[in-house]
Amino acid sequence: MYVYTGGACGYGNLFTNGYNTDTAALSTTLFNDGYACGQCFQIKCVNNAKACYSGFTTITATNICPPNWSKPSNNGGWCNPPRVHFDMSKPAFMRIAQWRAGIVPIMYRSGGLRFSFQGNGYWLLVYVMNVGGGGDISKMWVKGSKTNWISMSHNWGASYQAFSALGGQALSFRITSYTTKQTITLYNVAPSNWQVGKTYKGNANFK
């Protein structure tokens, strides 16, 4: 079980930033050099009737589970490439299986998009969470109700920034997946009275 604050995605204190313990560190293959930061997964324990509970739990990828090359991938090196592995927090794991089970087989799926705002009216810093589809980001743009599309630069983890006066404008976002190259456009994600410190949801239109 890993530390719930900080982490390779740069989300800082996971409790104060709203993640609490609904988090997991991803194996190297899933983490994809940080492009999977913020992806939301629904996870279900399967094929272990004695340990598994029914239903899914939802977690956000906030860290990397580094490989352990001194161990074989089926006995301790759970995060070694090319394995797909979730190193879940204890509370999250206990929603899908008995804690004593340790490692359990799972089914998982991803989806949804959320944007957590930081910065100010002249500098917008956005944490992208619950990324569906490929679950990763290579490019991101923002559009105010009074502007054209503005390219955002990568700040840290799954955070992107734009140095533009966007206060008082409704905001739309466009994201391109690193893996699939698919572009997602989300219109009017945040209203014109958007505020720093709040999180906004968007409905995706795929192109």
Short mmCIF file of C-alpha atoms in Angstrom, two decimals, residues 16 26 36 38 48 82 89 94-95 107 114 128-129 163 173 187 194 199 203:
data_model
loop_
_atom_site.label_atom_id
_atom_site.label_comp_id
_atom_site.label_asym_id
_atom_site.label_seq_id
_atom_site.Cartn_x
_atom_site.Cartn_y
_atom_site.Cartn_z
CA THR A 16 -7.60 18.14 0.42
CA LEU A 26 -0.70 2.17 -11.89
CA ALA A 36 -2.74 8.19 -17.64
CA GLY A 38 -6.28 11.49 -13.72
CA ASN A 48 -12.42 -15.51 -6.57
CA PRO A 82 3.93 -5.69 -19.47
CA SER A 89 -5.41 2.13 -1.44
CA MET A 94 -11.72 -3.40 0.66
CA ARG A 95 -14.76 -2.29 -1.35
CA MET A 107 -12.24 -6.51 -14.49
CA ARG A 114 -13.74 16.30 -14.88
CA VAL A 128 -7.90 16.77 -15.92
CA MET A 129 -9.50 13.82 -14.17
CA PHE A 163 -1.76 32.26 -19.80
CA PHE A 173 -12.04 22.30 -23.84
CA TYR A 187 -18.41 22.64 -25.02
CA TRP A 194 -16.36 29.73 -12.94
CA THR A 199 -14.37 21.07 -10.40
CA ASN A 203 -20.06 15.88 -21.93
#
